[in-house]
Structures are given as structure tokens and as C-alpha cells.
Short mmCIF file of C-alpha atoms in Angstrom, two decimals:
data_model
loop_
_atom_site.label_atom_id
_atom_site.label_comp_id
_atom_site.label_asym_id
_atom_site.label_seq_id
_atom_site.Cartn_x
_atom_site.Cartn_y
_atom_site.Cartn_z
CA SER A 713 56.07 -7.41 -11.00
CA ASP A 714 52.47 -8.69 -11.44
CA LEU A 715 51.48 -10.85 -14.41
CA GLY A 716 47.63 -11.57 -14.54
CA PRO A 717 45.30 -12.84 -17.34
CA LEU A 718 44.05 -9.32 -17.99
CA THR A 719 46.74 -6.79 -16.81
CA SER A 720 50.29 -6.58 -15.82
CA LYS A 721 52.41 -4.02 -13.97
CA PHE A 722 56.12 -3.74 -13.11
CA THR A 723 58.35 -1.49 -10.95
CA ALA A 724 62.18 -1.54 -10.73
CA GLU A 725 64.60 0.79 -8.76
CA GLY A 726 68.09 1.04 -7.83
CA PRO A 727 71.37 2.96 -8.43
CA LEU A 728 72.74 3.56 -11.66
CA GLY A 729 76.48 2.92 -11.58
CA SER A 730 77.22 4.54 -8.15
CA GLU A 731 75.10 5.48 -5.27
CA LYS A 732 74.75 9.04 -6.40
CA THR A 733 72.59 8.09 -9.49
CA THR A 734 69.39 6.29 -8.90
CA PHE A 735 66.38 5.46 -10.99
CA LEU A 736 62.64 4.37 -10.33
CA MET A 737 60.77 2.84 -13.57
CA GLY A 738 57.22 1.41 -13.56
CA GLY A 739 54.46 0.73 -15.71
CA ARG A 740 51.30 -1.25 -16.30
CA THR A 741 49.17 -2.57 -19.32
CA THR A 742 46.15 -4.42 -20.32
CA TYR A 743 45.76 -7.24 -22.88
CA SER A 744 42.07 -7.90 -21.95
CA ASN A 745 40.30 -7.59 -25.41
CA TRP A 746 40.50 -11.35 -25.72
CA PHE A 747 38.17 -11.68 -22.90
CA PHE A 748 35.29 -9.68 -24.57
CA LYS A 749 34.75 -12.61 -27.03
CA TYR A 750 33.41 -14.75 -24.13
CA LEU A 751 30.89 -12.21 -23.06
CA PRO A 752 27.14 -11.54 -24.48
CA ASP A 753 26.76 -10.32 -28.05
CA GLN A 754 26.02 -6.72 -26.84
CA TYR A 755 29.61 -6.78 -25.35
CA ASN A 756 31.79 -8.93 -27.41
CA LYS A 757 32.94 -6.28 -29.78
CA SER A 758 33.90 -3.99 -27.13
CA GLN A 759 37.71 -2.96 -26.44
CA VAL A 760 39.49 -1.68 -23.37
CA ASN A 761 43.29 -0.73 -23.60
CA PHE A 762 45.36 1.29 -21.11
CA SER A 763 49.13 1.59 -20.54
CA ASP A 764 51.11 3.64 -18.33
CA LEU A 765 55.04 4.23 -18.19
CA MET A 766 56.92 6.14 -15.49
CA LEU A 767 60.52 7.04 -15.37
CA HIS A 768 62.44 8.89 -12.51
CA LEU A 769 66.10 9.60 -12.31
CA SER A 770 68.18 11.59 -9.49
CA HIS A 771 71.82 12.42 -9.34
CA GLU A 772 73.71 14.04 -6.74
CA PHE A 773 76.53 16.26 -7.94
CA SER A 774 77.30 17.33 -4.32
CA SER A 775 76.09 18.03 -0.86
CA LYS A 776 74.65 21.22 -2.41
CA ASP A 777 73.29 19.95 -5.77
CA ARG A 778 70.96 17.52 -6.80
CA ILE A 779 69.09 17.02 -10.19
CA TYR A 780 65.79 14.97 -10.67
CA LEU A 781 64.49 13.98 -14.33
CA SER A 782 61.09 12.59 -14.45
CA GLY A 783 58.64 11.45 -17.20
CA TYR A 784 55.04 9.95 -17.52
CA TYR A 785 53.26 8.69 -20.47
CA SER A 786 49.72 7.04 -20.34
CA THR A 787 46.97 5.98 -23.03
CA ASP A 788 43.57 4.72 -22.33
CA LYS A 789 41.13 3.78 -24.92
CA PHE A 790 37.77 2.04 -24.58
CA ARG A 791 34.59 1.21 -26.75
CA LEU A 792 31.44 -0.66 -25.76
CA ASN A 793 30.53 -2.94 -28.51
CA GLN A 794 30.61 -0.90 -31.73
CA ASP A 795 29.71 2.48 -30.29
CA SER A 796 32.09 5.54 -29.97
CA THR A 797 35.70 5.00 -29.24
CA TYR A 798 36.96 7.17 -26.35
CA SER A 799 40.64 7.89 -26.05
CA TYR A 800 42.92 9.74 -23.48
CA SER A 801 46.77 10.38 -23.36
CA ASN A 802 48.82 12.04 -20.92
CA LYS A 803 52.48 13.06 -21.41
CA ASN A 804 54.85 15.00 -19.18
CA ALA A 805 58.42 15.55 -18.40
CA ARG A 806 60.03 17.43 -15.57
CA PHE A 807 63.57 18.51 -14.71
CA LYS A 808 64.33 19.80 -11.30
CA TRP A 809 67.61 21.15 -9.74
CA ARG A 810 67.82 21.57 -6.13
CA HIS A 811 70.75 23.94 -4.94
CA ASN A 812 71.76 24.52 -1.24
CA PHE A 813 73.49 27.92 -1.05
CA THR A 814 74.18 27.70 2.69
CA ASP A 815 72.61 25.53 5.41
CA LYS A 816 69.87 28.50 5.90
CA LEU A 817 69.23 29.18 2.13
CA SER A 818 68.00 26.75 -0.60
CA ASN A 819 66.49 26.91 -4.15
CA VAL A 820 64.49 24.35 -6.23
CA PHE A 821 64.36 25.31 -9.96
CA SER A 822 62.16 23.28 -12.13
CA VAL A 823 60.98 23.21 -15.86
CA GLY A 824 58.38 20.94 -17.34
CA ILE A 825 55.79 20.14 -20.24
CA ASP A 826 52.49 18.51 -19.83
CA GLN A 827 50.32 17.37 -22.62
CA TYR A 828 46.76 15.96 -22.38
CA ASP A 829 44.78 14.93 -25.25
CA TYR A 830 41.31 13.67 -25.58
CA SER A 831 39.09 12.37 -28.50
CA VAL A 832 35.69 10.75 -29.16
CA LYS A 833 35.21 9.00 -32.57
CA GLY A 834 32.07 7.74 -33.99
CA ARG A 835 32.31 5.11 -36.62
CA ASN A 836 28.77 3.24 -36.36
CA ASN A 837 27.26 4.58 -39.33
CA PRO A 838 29.06 6.36 -42.53
CA ARG A 839 26.45 9.03 -42.56
CA ASP A 840 27.36 9.87 -39.00
CA PHE A 841 30.96 9.69 -38.67
CA PHE A 842 32.30 12.18 -36.29
CA ASP A 843 35.76 12.81 -34.69
CA LEU A 844 35.85 15.04 -31.56
CA ARG A 845 39.21 16.14 -30.19
CA PHE A 846 40.59 18.32 -27.37
CA GLY A 847 44.05 18.97 -26.18
CA ILE A 848 45.96 21.14 -23.74
CA ARG A 849 49.46 21.81 -23.36
CA GLN A 850 51.13 23.56 -20.18
CA LEU A 851 54.83 24.68 -20.19
CA THR A 852 56.22 25.77 -16.58
CA ALA A 853 59.24 27.31 -15.09
CA LYS A 854 59.25 27.63 -11.32
CA THR A 855 61.86 28.60 -8.61
CA ASP A 856 61.27 28.10 -5.09
CA LEU A 857 63.56 29.62 -2.35
CA ARG A 858 63.52 28.82 1.26
CA TRP A 859 65.26 30.90 3.97
CA ALA A 860 65.50 29.45 7.48
CA PRO A 861 67.20 31.84 9.57
CA ASN A 862 66.59 29.91 12.63
CA ASN A 863 64.75 26.71 13.96
CA LYS A 864 61.65 28.77 14.54
CA HIS A 865 61.13 30.51 11.29
CA ASP A 866 61.02 29.72 7.70
CA LEU A 867 60.28 31.97 4.60
CA ASP A 868 59.07 30.42 1.51
CA PHE A 869 59.05 32.58 -1.75
CA GLY A 870 59.65 32.28 -5.41
CA LEU A 871 58.46 32.82 -9.01
CA GLN A 872 56.34 30.70 -11.44
CA TYR A 873 55.55 30.91 -15.12
CA ILE A 874 52.79 28.74 -16.94
CA ASP A 875 52.01 28.81 -20.62
CA TYR A 876 48.63 27.16 -21.58
CA SER A 877 47.95 26.12 -25.08
CA LEU A 878 44.54 24.84 -25.94
CA ASP A 879 43.79 22.74 -29.21
#
């Protein structure tokens, strides 16, 4: 963990209960807006905000099966003086299952969702208010197989499905 006058971050990892289940968690944030009041007038009404949070869990059911669950969330927002406000956010979650059929054939199956949003808002003059937004969502499913018949050859193959939704 790092604590500072403008930003902080942390990371934690370890087993959950037994050695078969582990976690990794981290995040960062800013609380820097207090600093702007000490800057010249052209900047003292500015804002800068960001935060991120990440979590990863894994569990080993057996030597043949392991699952993973991960998630990520972030937001960013800034405005210089009283100009337009720019905002971004990103969220995603993923589930993955690794299965070894034999010592020569394995599969990794995963499903996930990703959401990205962006906006610009203008609030300087009531006659010129505007709000521009954009978003994209992605749903995925994927299976990756690997066959290694010997030490000299590997064959990787699989299927993938992606669905995009624009807003």
C-alpha cells in the first residue's frame, strides 16, 4: 500500500482458507481536488478524479480442473476550471475454467462481459448546455483447446463468440 497527499494505492493477495483458493485484489484512487484551490485562478475550479478496483480469484478443484474469476472497475473524470467535464468508466468481469482431459489435451473455456462508457458534459452557459455520451458493451464466450501429441508439436484450436452493443 502507498498513501500519498494526492493519490493512494493498495494490493493484497494470498490464500482464502486453503492453498487451493487464492485471491489478488488491488485498487487506487485520487483525492487531489483540494490541491486546485492553491493554483492560479484559471485552474482553481478544476477537478481530477480517478479510481480503479481489481479482484482476481482462483480455485483448484483437482490437478485437472481450475477456475478463475476476475473483475475490474475504473472511473476517470476531469474538468479544467469550469470547462467541459470528461468522464470515462470501464467495467469487466470474466469467468475461466481450465480442464486437462489428458496430459496431451487441455481446454480453457471463458465467458465475459466488458462495458466502456464515455461522456462529455458542457455546463458553462445555460444556453449552450450539452451532454454527449457513448458506450460499448462486449459479451464474449471462448474455448481454446491444445493438443500436444509429443514434445515437438502443439496444435491450438478453438471457437470464439463476440457480441458488440453500441450506445
